[in-house]
XYZ file of C-alpha atoms in Angstrom:
701
model
C -4.262 -18.816 24.500
C -6.529 -15.282 24.581
C -7.414 -16.550 27.944
C -3.889 -16.311 29.187
C -3.343 -12.747 27.608
C -6.505 -11.757 28.840
C -6.484 -12.207 32.494
C -2.602 -11.593 31.813
C -4.201 -8.019 31.081
C -6.225 -7.797 33.973
C -3.754 -8.651 37.044
C -1.061 -6.688 35.274
C -2.470 -3.404 33.336
C 0.167 -1.445 34.267
C 3.381 -3.788 33.613
C 1.660 -3.539 30.031
C 1.215 -0.722 29.532
C 4.773 0.253 30.681
C 6.069 -2.247 28.135
C 3.933 -0.389 25.466
C 5.155 3.052 26.560
C 8.915 1.846 25.833
C 8.107 0.467 22.442
C 6.414 4.009 21.791
C 9.961 5.758 22.514
C 11.713 3.252 20.519
C 9.179 3.421 17.944
C 9.148 7.279 17.803
C 12.454 7.737 19.227
C 14.519 5.658 16.554
C 12.218 4.337 14.046
C 11.751 7.343 12.522
C 15.667 7.144 11.572
C 14.050 5.191 8.114
C 13.347 8.517 6.995
C 17.050 8.935 5.799
C 17.160 5.122 4.552
C 14.445 5.220 1.883
C 15.489 3.616 -1.372
C 13.399 5.097 -4.805
C 14.364 2.064 -6.787
C 11.543 0.467 -6.745
C 12.008 -2.123 -10.039
C 15.341 -3.457 -9.611
C 15.400 -7.353 -9.331
C 17.480 -9.155 -8.326
C 19.095 -11.833 -10.847
C 17.847 -9.701 -13.967
C 19.588 -9.197 -16.763
C 19.064 -5.376 -16.261
C 20.205 -5.269 -12.924
C 23.142 -7.855 -13.987
C 24.182 -5.162 -16.652
C 23.431 -2.296 -14.275
C 25.612 -3.535 -11.629
C 28.442 -4.206 -14.366
C 29.108 -0.808 -15.186
C 28.959 -0.012 -11.656
C 31.748 -1.632 -11.018
C 33.587 -0.458 -14.635
C 31.935 2.639 -16.051
C 34.246 5.619 -14.641
C 31.262 7.228 -14.686
C 28.216 7.560 -12.587
C 25.251 9.090 -12.143
C 23.959 11.874 -13.047
C 21.267 14.732 -11.936
C 20.183 17.858 -14.083
C 19.256 21.532 -13.123
C 17.751 23.768 -15.784
C 17.207 28.165 -15.608
C 13.860 29.157 -17.495
C 11.524 32.541 -17.864
C 14.608 34.865 -19.323
C 15.995 35.305 -22.518
C 19.165 33.272 -22.233
C 21.300 34.948 -24.022
C 21.168 37.302 -21.822
C 24.648 38.428 -20.840
C 24.565 38.746 -17.734
C 22.614 35.613 -16.857
C 24.762 33.406 -19.663
C 28.017 35.000 -17.668
C 26.474 33.390 -14.215
C 25.872 30.406 -15.761
C 29.309 30.075 -17.047
C 31.089 30.786 -13.500
C 28.337 27.903 -11.904
C 29.346 26.009 -14.262
C 32.978 26.179 -13.719
C 31.728 26.126 -10.163
C 30.359 23.007 -10.115
C 33.051 21.135 -12.446
C 35.703 21.811 -9.550
C 33.304 20.043 -7.149
C 34.587 17.037 -5.664
C 32.848 13.631 -7.040
C 31.731 15.517 -10.705
C 32.995 13.773 -13.941
C 31.691 16.449 -16.032
C 29.786 19.300 -16.901
C 29.268 20.370 -20.522
C 29.239 23.938 -21.686
C 24.998 24.674 -21.822
C 25.623 27.857 -24.876
C 28.168 25.429 -26.720
C 26.611 21.851 -26.291
C 23.895 21.209 -29.257
C 20.294 20.190 -27.830
C 21.186 22.773 -23.910
C 19.528 25.316 -24.831
C 15.829 25.890 -26.240
C 15.295 26.607 -28.800
C 12.664 29.247 -28.134
C 16.312 30.511 -26.047
C 13.477 30.954 -22.948
C 15.375 27.657 -21.161
C 18.431 25.543 -21.259
C 19.733 22.560 -19.859
C 23.302 21.994 -17.215
C 23.564 18.325 -17.053
C 26.113 17.506 -14.373
C 27.542 13.911 -14.487
C 28.436 12.376 -11.290
C 32.040 10.161 -11.176
C 31.583 6.547 -11.219
C 32.413 4.186 -7.928
C 31.650 7.224 -5.031
C 30.172 5.900 -1.689
C 26.593 7.355 -0.487
C 28.499 10.115 1.518
C 31.263 11.137 -1.797
C 27.929 10.659 -4.050
C 25.880 12.787 -1.471
C 28.020 15.434 -0.680
C 29.033 16.072 -4.856
C 24.811 15.936 -5.427
C 24.802 18.663 -2.464
C 27.155 20.930 -3.815
C 26.082 20.749 -7.188
C 22.593 21.527 -6.362
C 23.779 24.508 -4.219
C 25.373 26.022 -6.191
C 23.501 25.705 -9.911
C 20.392 27.253 -7.755
C 21.939 30.535 -6.295
C 21.920 31.345 -10.422
C 19.459 34.417 -10.393
C 16.915 33.960 -12.570
C 12.654 33.507 -12.891
C 13.046 30.015 -11.924
C 15.700 27.580 -11.751
C 14.792 23.815 -10.645
C 17.711 20.669 -9.836
C 16.346 17.524 -10.109
C 17.042 13.691 -11.318
C 18.856 10.823 -10.089
C 20.246 10.531 -6.994
C 18.578 13.730 -6.557
C 15.009 13.044 -7.496
C 14.971 9.852 -4.517
C 16.360 12.523 -2.226
C 13.144 14.982 -3.390
C 10.839 11.727 -3.060
C 11.509 11.229 -0.152
C 10.933 13.885 1.506
C 7.678 14.462 0.146
C 6.578 11.034 1.525
C 7.435 11.998 5.286
C 5.795 15.483 4.263
C 2.272 13.943 3.242
C 2.903 11.495 6.392
C 2.598 14.594 8.980
C 0.440 16.113 6.631
C -1.684 13.152 6.734
C -1.921 12.241 10.648
C -2.493 16.228 10.762
C -5.589 15.371 9.239
C -7.015 12.236 10.055
C -6.084 12.063 13.406
C -8.906 14.930 14.436
C -11.303 13.172 12.078
C -10.777 9.951 13.592
C -11.677 10.918 16.367
C -14.420 13.002 16.215
C -15.811 10.044 14.672
C -15.258 8.218 17.100
C -16.190 10.685 20.010
C -19.607 10.177 17.286
C -19.884 6.620 17.822
C -19.452 6.251 21.729
C -20.695 9.239 23.071
C -17.970 9.644 25.121
C -14.427 10.825 24.997
C -12.478 8.301 26.817
C -13.711 5.270 25.209
C -13.131 7.159 21.891
C -9.359 7.724 22.734
C -8.542 4.136 23.385
C -8.783 3.690 19.369
C -5.999 6.415 19.169
C -3.886 5.009 21.429
C -4.038 1.506 19.859
C -3.742 3.465 16.678
C -0.779 5.328 17.319
C 0.576 2.394 18.964
C 0.653 0.557 15.358
C 2.909 4.096 13.561
C 4.695 3.786 15.992
C 5.259 -0.407 14.477
C 5.452 0.531 11.465
C 8.408 3.226 12.047
C 10.326 0.184 14.359
C 10.015 -2.316 11.682
C 10.658 -0.454 8.202
C 13.768 0.965 10.422
C 14.449 -2.644 10.713
C 14.386 -4.141 8.037
C 16.050 -0.867 6.397
C 19.335 -2.492 8.505
C 19.105 -6.097 6.130
C 16.973 -4.572 2.787
C 16.189 -1.381 0.958
C 12.949 0.572 1.563
C 10.956 2.180 -0.648
C 9.717 5.870 -0.452
C 6.209 4.460 -0.268
C 7.041 2.136 2.281
C 6.363 5.222 5.124
C 2.619 6.273 3.537
C 0.983 2.934 3.108
C 2.626 1.338 6.325
C 1.600 4.795 8.528
C -1.655 4.094 6.142
C -2.251 0.558 6.717
C -0.990 0.855 10.647
C -3.534 3.622 11.382
C -6.763 2.184 10.119
C -5.995 -1.311 10.829
C -5.310 -0.393 15.104
C -8.731 1.663 14.421
C -10.396 -1.075 13.696
C -9.092 -3.936 15.687
C -9.490 -1.315 18.579
C -13.773 -0.361 17.729
C -14.352 -3.882 17.462
C -12.794 -4.493 20.871
C -14.435 -1.661 22.828
C -17.246 -2.229 21.420
C -17.795 -5.329 22.020
C -16.046 -4.650 25.647
C -19.374 -1.930 26.271
C -22.034 -4.446 25.463
C -20.277 -7.297 27.966
C -20.341 -4.473 30.566
C -23.776 -4.354 30.015
C -24.433 -8.100 31.841
C -21.452 -7.594 34.137
C -20.458 -5.446 37.260
C -16.753 -6.897 37.108
C -14.409 -5.098 34.763
C -11.875 -7.909 34.273
C -15.103 -10.325 33.624
C -15.944 -8.341 31.133
C -12.711 -7.514 29.828
C -11.924 -11.425 29.132
C -15.349 -12.351 28.084
C -14.080 -9.340 24.868
C -11.082 -10.819 24.262
C -12.346 -14.668 24.473
C -15.012 -13.481 21.992
C -13.571 -9.972 19.724
C -10.029 -10.853 20.342
C -10.791 -14.085 18.606
C -12.093 -12.305 15.907
C -8.988 -9.713 15.974
C -6.571 -13.167 15.804
C -7.772 -14.288 12.951
C -8.079 -11.146 11.181
C -4.391 -10.481 11.590
C -3.227 -14.130 10.720
C -5.064 -12.811 7.601
C -4.266 -9.907 6.964
C -0.971 -10.877 7.198
C -1.371 -13.791 4.936
C -2.698 -11.720 2.138
C 0.432 -9.597 2.425
C 2.967 -12.953 2.323
C 2.049 -13.064 -1.449
C 4.453 -10.365 -2.321
C 7.362 -12.426 -0.809
C 6.641 -14.988 -3.493
C 7.519 -12.450 -5.756
C 12.168 -12.058 -6.160
C 11.213 -7.487 -6.255
C 13.571 -6.617 -3.764
C 11.097 -3.967 -3.271
C 7.425 -6.346 -2.839
C 9.452 -8.181 -1.047
C 10.270 -5.421 1.820
C 6.802 -3.724 1.246
C 5.255 -7.420 2.179
C 7.320 -7.971 5.021
C 7.352 -4.628 6.588
C 3.625 -3.866 6.063
C 3.216 -7.967 7.724
C 4.791 -6.957 10.290
C 2.649 -3.879 11.213
C -0.441 -5.368 10.767
C 1.517 -8.496 13.925
C 2.301 -5.172 16.210
C -1.002 -3.548 15.507
C -3.286 -6.996 16.551
C -0.962 -8.019 19.477
C -1.803 -4.194 21.232
C -4.921 -5.210 20.456
C -5.024 -7.891 22.306
C -2.584 -6.948 24.710
C -2.271 -3.375 25.618
C -5.730 -2.305 24.734
C -7.045 -5.701 27.234
C -4.611 -3.497 29.462
C -6.254 -0.003 29.569
C -10.030 -1.686 29.926
C -8.448 -3.270 33.011
C -6.976 0.003 34.134
C -10.014 2.702 32.720
C -12.508 0.888 31.590
C -15.000 1.301 34.385
C -15.433 4.639 33.994
C -16.771 3.886 29.734
C -20.422 3.621 30.480
C -22.004 0.275 29.169
C -24.280 0.403 25.923
C -27.050 1.701 25.998
C -29.976 -1.057 26.541
C -32.133 -1.845 24.130
C -34.616 -3.535 22.856
C -33.666 -6.883 20.474
C -36.084 -5.291 17.687
C -33.942 -1.999 18.016
C -30.454 -3.491 17.590
C -29.007 -2.834 14.817
C -32.339 -2.823 12.749
C -31.545 -1.696 9.767
C -28.492 -3.737 9.205
C -31.630 -6.850 9.686
C -34.193 -5.119 7.406
C -31.132 -5.547 4.953
C -29.951 -8.827 5.708
C -33.360 -9.894 5.872
C -34.142 -7.926 2.394
C -31.107 -9.606 0.757
C -32.042 -13.286 1.986
C -35.660 -12.773 0.281
C -34.285 -11.417 -2.976
C -31.355 -13.570 -2.710
C -31.744 -14.154 -6.733
C -32.644 -10.721 -7.695
C -29.686 -8.836 -5.036
C -26.879 -11.612 -7.041
C -27.571 -10.789 -10.378
C -27.768 -7.545 -9.628
C -24.817 -6.815 -7.621
C -22.675 -9.638 -9.539
C -22.969 -7.461 -12.643
C -22.494 -4.668 -11.538
C -19.091 -4.792 -9.726
C -18.260 -7.259 -13.081
C -18.486 -3.491 -14.663
C -17.271 -1.721 -12.888
C -13.872 -4.165 -13.130
C -14.006 -4.070 -16.818
C -11.207 -1.666 -16.992
C -8.557 -3.980 -15.296
C -8.421 -5.858 -18.813
C -6.532 -2.996 -19.795
C -4.363 -1.924 -17.367
C -0.823 -1.332 -18.358
C 1.990 -0.121 -15.602
C 5.193 1.690 -16.109
C 7.402 3.343 -13.883
C 7.299 6.535 -13.360
C 8.749 9.549 -13.079
C 8.459 13.060 -11.807
C 5.000 13.287 -13.672
C 3.746 11.858 -10.613
C 4.576 14.297 -7.879
C 2.729 17.007 -7.263
C 2.705 20.745 -10.020
C 4.505 22.349 -6.759
C 8.034 20.499 -6.295
C 10.919 20.904 -8.024
C 11.343 17.825 -9.221
C 7.962 17.833 -11.002
C 9.158 21.740 -12.118
C 11.846 20.534 -14.209
C 10.122 17.646 -16.083
C 7.167 19.844 -16.930
C 10.284 22.698 -18.152
C 11.558 19.681 -20.290
C 8.315 19.461 -21.262
C 7.672 23.325 -22.614
C 10.375 23.940 -24.374
C 12.441 20.873 -25.273
C 11.229 18.463 -27.932
C 9.920 14.852 -26.801
C 13.000 12.774 -25.086
C 14.663 15.625 -23.158
C 15.592 14.326 -20.597
C 14.554 10.446 -20.961
C 17.114 8.483 -19.509
C 18.717 6.284 -22.183
C 18.177 2.180 -23.195
C 22.148 1.637 -22.009
C 23.291 -1.374 -24.656
C 26.145 -3.351 -23.167
C 27.637 -4.715 -25.774
C 30.630 -7.420 -23.480
C 34.012 -8.464 -25.926
C 33.640 -10.854 -28.501
C 30.407 -9.529 -29.482
C 29.908 -10.115 -33.636
C 30.372 -6.502 -35.188
C 27.241 -6.934 -37.728
C 25.632 -7.300 -34.592
C 26.662 -4.461 -33.070
C 25.508 -2.818 -36.102
C 22.009 -3.656 -36.542
C 21.820 -2.722 -32.447
C 23.518 0.955 -33.879
C 20.781 0.727 -36.666
C 17.831 0.429 -34.958
C 17.956 4.043 -33.557
C 19.340 7.369 -34.498
C 20.683 8.916 -30.903
C 22.297 5.591 -30.652
C 25.743 6.866 -29.413
C 28.976 4.368 -28.221
C 31.691 4.615 -25.924
C 34.430 2.245 -24.869
C 35.112 1.139 -21.509
C 37.905 -0.921 -20.269
C 38.919 -4.203 -20.839
C 37.503 -4.467 -24.471
C 33.054 -3.363 -23.853
C 31.322 -1.441 -25.811
C 28.959 1.034 -24.629
C 25.398 2.026 -26.647
C 23.437 4.965 -25.125
C 19.902 5.072 -26.806
C 17.699 7.955 -26.409
C 14.208 6.166 -26.904
C 11.282 8.438 -28.110
C 8.615 9.872 -25.877
C 8.950 8.597 -22.542
C 11.273 6.533 -20.277
C 8.808 3.645 -19.795
C 6.193 4.402 -23.028
C 5.455 1.617 -25.390
C 8.410 3.532 -27.764
C 10.881 2.612 -25.273
C 9.525 -0.872 -24.069
C 9.529 -2.038 -27.447
C 12.772 -1.188 -28.380
C 14.295 -2.770 -25.230
C 12.592 -6.159 -26.780
C 13.089 -5.316 -30.463
C 17.551 -5.248 -28.706
C 16.749 -7.814 -26.960
C 15.613 -9.966 -30.353
C 18.441 -8.655 -32.784
C 21.505 -9.574 -30.269
C 20.512 -13.212 -30.782
C 23.161 -15.443 -28.712
C 25.556 -13.066 -28.652
C 27.335 -11.595 -25.300
C 24.938 -8.440 -24.884
C 22.690 -6.589 -21.654
C 20.119 -4.346 -21.881
C 19.763 -1.686 -18.879
C 18.382 1.210 -17.559
C 15.027 2.136 -16.649
C 13.271 0.750 -19.575
C 14.511 -2.189 -20.101
C 13.391 -2.785 -16.087
C 10.175 -2.585 -16.905
C 10.266 -5.055 -19.106
C 12.429 -7.059 -16.514
C 9.007 -6.081 -13.907
C 6.494 -6.768 -16.359
C 7.972 -10.485 -16.814
C 8.797 -11.877 -13.209
C 4.374 -9.773 -12.852
C 3.271 -12.215 -15.071
C 5.901 -15.603 -14.328
C 4.811 -14.574 -10.660
C 1.471 -13.312 -9.922
C -0.116 -17.136 -10.529
C 2.517 -18.612 -7.935
C 1.679 -15.874 -5.507
C -2.593 -16.241 -6.303
C -2.196 -19.683 -4.601
C 0.162 -18.919 -1.920
C -3.012 -15.968 -0.715
C -5.840 -17.839 -2.098
C -4.671 -21.200 -0.461
C -3.832 -19.720 3.005
C -6.986 -18.116 3.156
C -8.377 -20.638 2.835
C -6.816 -22.759 5.297
C -8.243 -19.905 8.057
C -11.648 -19.146 6.938
C -11.357 -23.169 7.569
C -10.042 -22.879 10.514
C -12.241 -20.364 11.945
C -15.284 -21.427 10.770
C -15.333 -25.504 10.388
C -16.740 -24.841 6.390
C -15.628 -25.481 2.557
C -18.328 -23.198 1.227
C -18.418 -20.314 3.476
C -14.186 -19.451 2.413
C -14.514 -20.819 -1.235
C -17.779 -18.036 -1.133
C -15.790 -15.765 1.042
C -12.834 -15.256 -1.553
C -15.607 -15.100 -4.779
C -16.777 -11.681 -3.242
C -13.853 -10.455 -2.510
C -12.479 -10.539 -5.546
C -15.381 -8.770 -6.962
C -14.807 -5.983 -5.010
C -11.214 -6.008 -5.457
C -11.628 -5.924 -8.888
C -13.755 -3.254 -9.219
C -12.355 -0.624 -7.102
C -8.792 -1.833 -8.516
C -11.129 -1.652 -11.625
C -12.371 3.020 -11.370
C -8.657 3.407 -10.497
C -7.631 2.710 -13.976
C -10.570 4.366 -15.241
C -9.610 7.380 -12.954
C -5.852 7.677 -13.272
C -4.872 5.444 -16.847
C -7.685 7.077 -18.637
C -7.526 10.225 -16.856
C -11.704 10.555 -15.855
C -12.018 12.346 -13.608
C -8.453 11.992 -11.657
C -8.205 16.433 -11.648
C -11.018 15.842 -8.641
C -8.523 14.169 -6.791
C -5.900 16.201 -7.330
C -4.187 14.074 -9.968
C -3.936 12.917 -13.747
C -4.337 10.586 -16.708
C -0.944 9.202 -16.790
C -1.541 6.726 -19.548
C -0.835 3.689 -17.023
C -0.842 2.930 -13.196
C 2.448 3.108 -11.289
C 3.727 -0.916 -11.238
C 3.627 0.262 -6.838
C 0.406 0.032 -7.115
C -1.873 -2.352 -8.219
C 0.704 -4.999 -6.584
C -0.004 -3.215 -3.091
C -3.923 -2.576 -3.781
C -4.998 -5.982 -3.935
C -2.787 -7.496 -1.008
C -3.462 -5.030 1.107
C -7.513 -4.436 0.563
C -7.846 -8.608 0.122
C -6.634 -8.257 3.641
C -8.735 -5.697 4.478
C -12.203 -7.302 2.758
C -11.173 -10.023 4.715
C -10.726 -8.384 8.623
C -15.081 -7.335 7.550
C -15.588 -10.892 6.280
C -14.373 -12.581 9.818
C -15.922 -9.850 11.505
C -19.887 -10.571 10.615
C -18.808 -14.335 10.596
C -18.242 -14.400 13.739
C -20.976 -12.509 14.540
C -22.784 -15.103 12.444
C -20.784 -18.096 14.021
C -21.805 -17.069 17.736
C -25.339 -17.120 16.436
C -25.675 -20.002 14.870
C -23.823 -21.824 17.900
C -27.005 -20.542 20.073
C -29.862 -20.956 18.313
C -28.840 -23.540 15.251
C -31.040 -21.595 13.150
C -28.861 -21.149 9.822
C -31.324 -18.154 7.611
C -32.103 -16.229 11.860
C -27.904 -16.490 12.397
C -27.435 -14.494 9.404
C -29.838 -11.816 10.014
C -28.256 -11.581 13.564
C -24.288 -11.520 12.809
C -25.287 -8.543 10.242
C -27.682 -7.391 12.913
C -24.849 -6.656 15.959
C -20.949 -6.149 13.584
C -23.489 -4.047 10.660
C -22.439 -1.206 12.729
C -18.988 -1.894 13.494
C -18.133 -2.654 10.360
C -20.135 0.466 8.716
C -17.963 2.672 11.202
C -14.670 0.530 10.693
C -15.227 1.388 6.580
C -15.784 4.478 7.521
C -12.542 5.306 9.892
C -10.495 3.285 7.791
C -11.530 5.274 4.441
C -11.426 8.671 6.220
C -8.084 7.683 6.972
C -7.066 6.563 3.241
C -8.491 10.361 2.327
C -5.682 11.588 3.905
C -2.956 9.672 2.720
C -4.874 11.456 -0.861
C -4.533 15.050 -0.012
C -0.094 14.969 -0.680
C -0.542 14.789 -4.720
C 1.180 11.979 -5.507
C 0.307 9.630 -8.019
C 1.340 6.904 -6.594
C -0.231 7.235 -3.253
C -3.386 8.882 -4.900
C -3.981 5.812 -6.619
C -3.119 3.656 -3.541
C -5.302 5.736 -1.284
C -8.591 5.582 -3.861
C -8.045 1.896 -4.627
C -7.988 0.476 -0.979
C -10.708 3.717 -0.214
C -13.335 1.699 -2.812
C -12.210 -1.668 -1.940
C -13.754 -0.713 2.231
C -16.776 0.804 0.857
C -17.219 -1.648 -1.690
C -16.595 -4.426 0.279
C -18.520 -2.903 3.787
C -21.531 -1.696 1.629
C -22.139 -3.134 -1.186
C -20.575 -6.625 0.028
C -21.243 -7.233 3.094
C -23.832 -5.839 3.392
C -25.889 -7.279 0.105
C -23.868 -10.173 -1.530
C -22.912 -11.484 1.599
C -26.341 -12.631 2.992
C -28.132 -13.482 -0.218
C -25.594 -16.007 -0.572
C -25.618 -17.192 2.766
C -29.387 -17.574 1.686
C -28.646 -19.258 -1.103
C -26.681 -21.670 0.818
C -28.436 -22.403 3.451
C -27.552 -24.878 5.953
C -25.167 -26.622 3.359
C -22.890 -22.851 3.611
C -21.787 -24.508 6.994
C -20.819 -27.953 6.066
C -17.553 -29.911 5.758
C -16.729 -33.256 4.687
C -16.763 -35.708 8.493
C -12.907 -36.284 7.916
C -11.999 -32.791 7.552
C -14.771 -31.657 10.110
C -12.265 -34.015 12.544
C -9.964 -31.757 11.175
C -11.500 -28.527 12.299
C -12.623 -29.889 15.587
C -9.231 -30.817 17.368
C -7.246 -28.091 15.281
C -9.440 -25.067 14.937
C -8.277 -22.383 17.097
C -11.156 -22.832 20.349
C -11.267 -20.069 23.321
C -14.449 -20.257 25.943
C -16.992 -18.624 23.774
C -18.964 -16.127 26.255
C -22.050 -16.532 28.034
C -24.657 -15.206 26.262
C -25.918 -11.224 26.587
C -29.674 -12.096 28.173
C -32.593 -10.533 26.532
C -32.926 -6.859 27.206
C -36.504 -5.846 28.398
C -37.511 -1.987 28.520
C -39.336 -1.102 31.623
C -42.829 -0.471 31.424
């Protein structure tokens, strides 16, 4: 298969390039339309109680979404300001689609006790279609912003989702502007020439186009989260550079032994292309674990990110060979170095780890376990405007409410739907759980009780209150919805499905690694060492962003919990990336072992020949992930830090120290498999004709 792709790319390079140019135009033309389709509803899970109750209310409740305006910075009792506010309230009430706007001066709790701020809540009519709702929100928000005061902010409800989407788009653009020049500069250092350094960026741009197009296509059948743009672009850019780096380095090595560019390309695809193929499949399998969860958000992220990985893989296996066939003759071959000098730092690390294998394992494993300890206390929440940078309007509104109003002001209520026939005593017990309970009747005999929880929308007080309500109701036709109820349902979903997701991913990874190596112990060793690096990275994220240690240095703050989007995405993506580097190293070890039959020297040779590529790839990925951390959006900060640490820990401590040490401990047994499975591998394992060995290079006297 890979040989066929290589021959097609070398015989018809211009045709292949033209097809990819068309793909790029589609990606950056049609694909960017996804920015107008993003959703911030990440906690919705079809079939859960909170979702069913929310859908019922959408169809029967005469009131719909709401947005909130705040005015601050001056005495709100000022007659001129009061006149402006009253005119604005009257105008907003007249907007089509607006159901109610209370007078902030006549309604208790809407004017701050210090007299320096007031709230203008706007409730929309129920049953509005998307266009009508957007029109009403825009008209109401624009009119409130016309109030002449030092600070006027409007957010909440559907407007918050729009503001987050706009921030996501801005962050992606800024991250690309930061990361691409830095990546190019680093590639220039790695390759020493502009032509070779540019090729990985071409593949990276193809990956970004694929990200946009995949997300746009998926948006036609499912909701796409605002986080998807940043995460898929981040991963698409990073993996594209990884794969292209591996291929170009191998091509330059092959050029040392042949003047025929087409032959060098075909040998590159047969060797490095096999690694890219398995790596892409492995990362994709890692992400399929997200499909086990019924969450629309997690499933859509899994599909979208997996699609991007496939695009990157295909670009590396088709577009890059075509570019090399057309322009590779002008790329300088790798420098001839004596065998003893090539990758000698990595060879020394490998020999040191192999000689001191027990000491290395006894040192590295406890350190990684200590770093992973905070994971045992990890908490997740929905998050709100507090996750946004302080420069955004939504965050400024949040800060105003926090500064001038009592705790809980503006917090989304817990909504209890009491169906027809609910026992009156049960309804009374539910109302008695909180002094903030308010009731209203809906058509058909349904009663809705709104309870404003103390603290934050998804804090412990709110989630405990949801669980108490569900305990009190017994068998009565009572359902609970709202942000806190969604969080409770999301946590239960994670606890129920996470083991199945883990089994699915680990089984798939094990099968792919067996197909790649023909060994049973190497896949097991790989999974265990990868889990160590992953746990360490996630533990540091918890320590920083949940517990608040050093978060300010990264432009964030301790939020007492992680965003519910961060842990599953960090785990899925980082696990796949770790497999990426493992395969880079195993491919070289396997080649060396096939040539020499020396197991210990194969470990040294594998690290000698792959160490530079793995280190450079990890550094480039860290630059990409780091650039996405400049936006200040808390979930992306958490994901960015987690992936950066996972990549760096895995590519350095684990792959350079722990892998050679554990391989030395296993010795020849590392490549063992029972005879029946060996026959299965011989028959079904993916094979390509091995490239001719590179002859030893000697220096002239």
